Coordinates of C-alpha atoms in Angstrom, one line a residue:
M26 CA 105.7 76.9 22.8
N27 CA 102.5 78.4 21.5
F28 CA 102.8 80.3 18.3
R29 CA 100.2 82.0 16.3
F30 CA 100.8 81.6 12.6
A31 CA 100.4 84.4 10.1
A32 CA 98.3 83.8 7.1
V33 CA 100.4 82.5 4.3
R34 CA 99.6 83.0 0.7
T35 CA 99.2 79.7 -1.1
T36 CA 99.8 79.3 -4.8
G37 CA 98.2 76.0 -5.4
K38 CA 100.8 73.9 -3.8
E39 CA 101.2 74.0 0.0
E40 CA 104.2 75.9 1.1
R41 CA 105.6 75.9 4.5
A42 CA 105.7 79.1 6.3
Q43 CA 109.1 80.6 6.7
P44 CA 110.5 81.3 10.1
S45 CA 110.4 85.0 9.4
E46 CA 106.7 84.8 9.0
F47 CA 106.0 83.4 12.5
R48 CA 104.6 85.8 15.1
P49 CA 104.8 84.5 18.7
L50 CA 101.8 84.9 20.9
Q51 CA 102.6 87.7 23.4
V52 CA 101.7 86.3 26.9
P53 CA 102.9 88.2 29.9
R54 CA 105.1 86.0 32.1
F55 CA 106.0 86.5 35.7
R56 CA 109.6 85.6 36.3
P57 CA 110.7 84.8 39.8
R58 CA 112.8 87.5 41.4
Q59 CA 116.5 86.9 41.2
G60 CA 117.4 88.4 44.6
V61 CA 116.5 90.8 47.4
T62 CA 117.3 94.5 47.8
T63 CA 119.5 95.8 50.6
L64 CA 116.5 97.7 52.0
E65 CA 114.5 94.5 52.3
V66 CA 117.4 92.8 54.1
V67 CA 117.7 95.8 56.6
V68 CA 114.0 95.8 57.3
A69 CA 113.8 92.1 57.8
T70 CA 116.8 92.3 60.2
I71 CA 115.2 95.1 62.2
L72 CA 111.9 93.2 62.5
L73 CA 113.7 90.0 63.6
A74 CA 115.7 92.0 66.2
V75 CA 112.5 93.6 67.6
A76 CA 110.7 90.3 67.8
I77 CA 113.6 88.5 69.5
S78 CA 114.1 91.3 72.1
G79 CA 110.3 91.4 72.8
L80 CA 110.3 87.6 73.3
G81 CA 113.3 87.7 75.5
T82 CA 111.8 90.4 77.7
F83 CA 108.5 88.5 77.9
S84 CA 110.1 85.2 78.9
A85 CA 112.2 86.9 81.6
S86 CA 109.2 88.7 83.1
M87 CA 107.2 85.5 82.9
H88 CA 110.0 83.5 84.7
D89 CA 110.2 86.2 87.4
G90 CA 106.5 86.2 87.9
L91 CA 106.3 82.4 88.3
Q92 CA 109.1 82.5 90.8
N93 CA 107.4 85.3 92.8
R94 CA 104.1 83.3 92.8
E95 CA 105.9 80.2 94.0
L96 CA 107.6 82.1 96.8
S97 CA 104.3 83.7 97.8
A98 CA 102.7 80.3 98.0
R99 CA 105.6 78.9 100.1
I100 CA 105.3 81.8 102.5
A101 CA 101.5 81.3 102.8
W102 CA 101.9 77.6 103.4
E103 CA 104.6 78.3 106.1
V104 CA 102.3 80.7 107.9
A105 CA 99.4 78.2 107.7
N106 CA 101.6 75.4 109.0
A107 CA 102.8 77.5 111.9
R108 CA 99.1 78.2 112.8
E109 CA 98.3 74.5 112.8
Q110 CA 101.4 73.7 114.9
I111 CA 100.5 76.4 117.4
G112 CA 96.9 75.1 117.5
C113 CA 98.2 71.7 118.7
W114 CA 99.9 73.2 121.8
N115 CA 98.3 73.2 125.2
F116 CA 96.7 76.5 126.0
E117 CA 99.2 77.3 128.7
E118 CA 102.2 76.7 126.4
V119 CA 101.2 79.4 123.9
R120 CA 103.7 82.2 124.5
K121 CA 105.3 84.8 122.2
T122 CA 108.8 83.6 122.8
K123 CA 107.9 80.0 121.9
I124 CA 106.1 81.1 118.7
E125 CA 109.0 83.3 117.6
A126 CA 111.4 80.3 118.2
L127 CA 109.5 78.2 115.6
P128 CA 111.9 77.0 112.8
V129 CA 111.3 78.0 109.2
S130 CA 111.3 75.2 106.6
A131 CA 114.5 74.5 104.8
A132 CA 112.9 75.1 101.3
L133 CA 111.9 78.6 102.4
A134 CA 115.1 79.3 104.2
K135 CA 117.0 78.6 101.0
R136 CA 115.1 81.2 99.1
M137 CA 114.9 83.9 101.7
E138 CA 117.5 85.3 104.1
Q139 CA 117.0 86.4 107.7
T140 CA 113.6 84.7 108.0
R141 CA 112.0 85.2 111.4
W142 CA 108.7 85.0 113.1
V143 CA 107.1 88.0 114.8
A144 CA 104.2 87.3 117.1
S145 CA 101.9 88.9 119.6
V146 CA 99.8 87.0 122.0
D147 CA 96.9 88.8 123.8
S148 CA 94.2 87.6 126.1
V149 CA 90.8 88.6 124.8
A150 CA 87.2 88.2 125.9
T151 CA 85.5 88.9 122.6
P152 CA 84.7 87.4 120.1
I153 CA 85.7 84.4 122.1
E154 CA 87.4 84.1 125.5
G155 CA 90.9 83.0 124.8
L156 CA 94.0 84.1 123.1
R157 CA 94.3 86.3 120.0
I158 CA 97.6 85.5 118.1
H159 CA 99.0 87.8 115.5
L160 CA 101.6 86.0 113.5
A161 CA 103.9 87.5 110.8
L162 CA 106.8 86.0 108.8
H163 CA 109.5 88.5 108.0
G164 CA 112.5 88.0 105.7
V165 CA 114.9 89.4 103.1
L166 CA 114.9 88.5 99.4
D167 CA 117.6 89.8 97.0
L168 CA 118.8 92.3 99.7
Q169 CA 115.3 93.8 100.0
P170 CA 112.8 93.2 102.9
V171 CA 109.8 91.2 101.9
V172 CA 106.4 92.5 102.8
P173 CA 105.5 90.1 105.8
R174 CA 102.7 87.6 105.4
E175 CA 100.4 88.1 108.4
L176 CA 97.8 86.0 110.0
T177 CA 95.6 86.7 113.1
F178 CA 93.7 83.8 114.7
W179 CA 92.1 82.9 118.0
I180 CA 92.6 80.0 120.3
P181 CA 89.6 79.5 122.7
R182 CA 90.2 79.0 126.4
P183 CA 89.5 75.4 127.3
E184 CA 86.4 74.7 129.3
E185 CA 87.1 74.0 132.9
E186 CA 85.7 70.7 134.1
D187 CA 83.7 70.6 137.3

């Protein structure tokens, strides 16, 4: 401990200062708090509850968004695969009934209900002479109809050999 000593009168022989003559140095000390108030506990609890509920809402919406993005990609792949499959058929085999009978992949059928192809096949002369095929994949997700993914493409009429 640091003490500041008061001046002591000396009478020729050294005397020790008496304890009553000591004056301690006054230094402000910061004591650590011994506890928290009820108001601080209530405010901390409210802040924690708001943070947790916000985080829960964010994670749920993020999860739903990722699932929707994955489903949209699966549907797009399914339509592109159907177009490639139809493009491999002979020109005379391309018919609306055959297109609508195409199977849907098992992975997509697991996620969506009542998936079905809707197609239209028209003979056209422009922009190329051949068939214009409009292809759409319809289905139901969580008891609501899904906006169909549509694709229109052309298959040229094969050149006749002489």
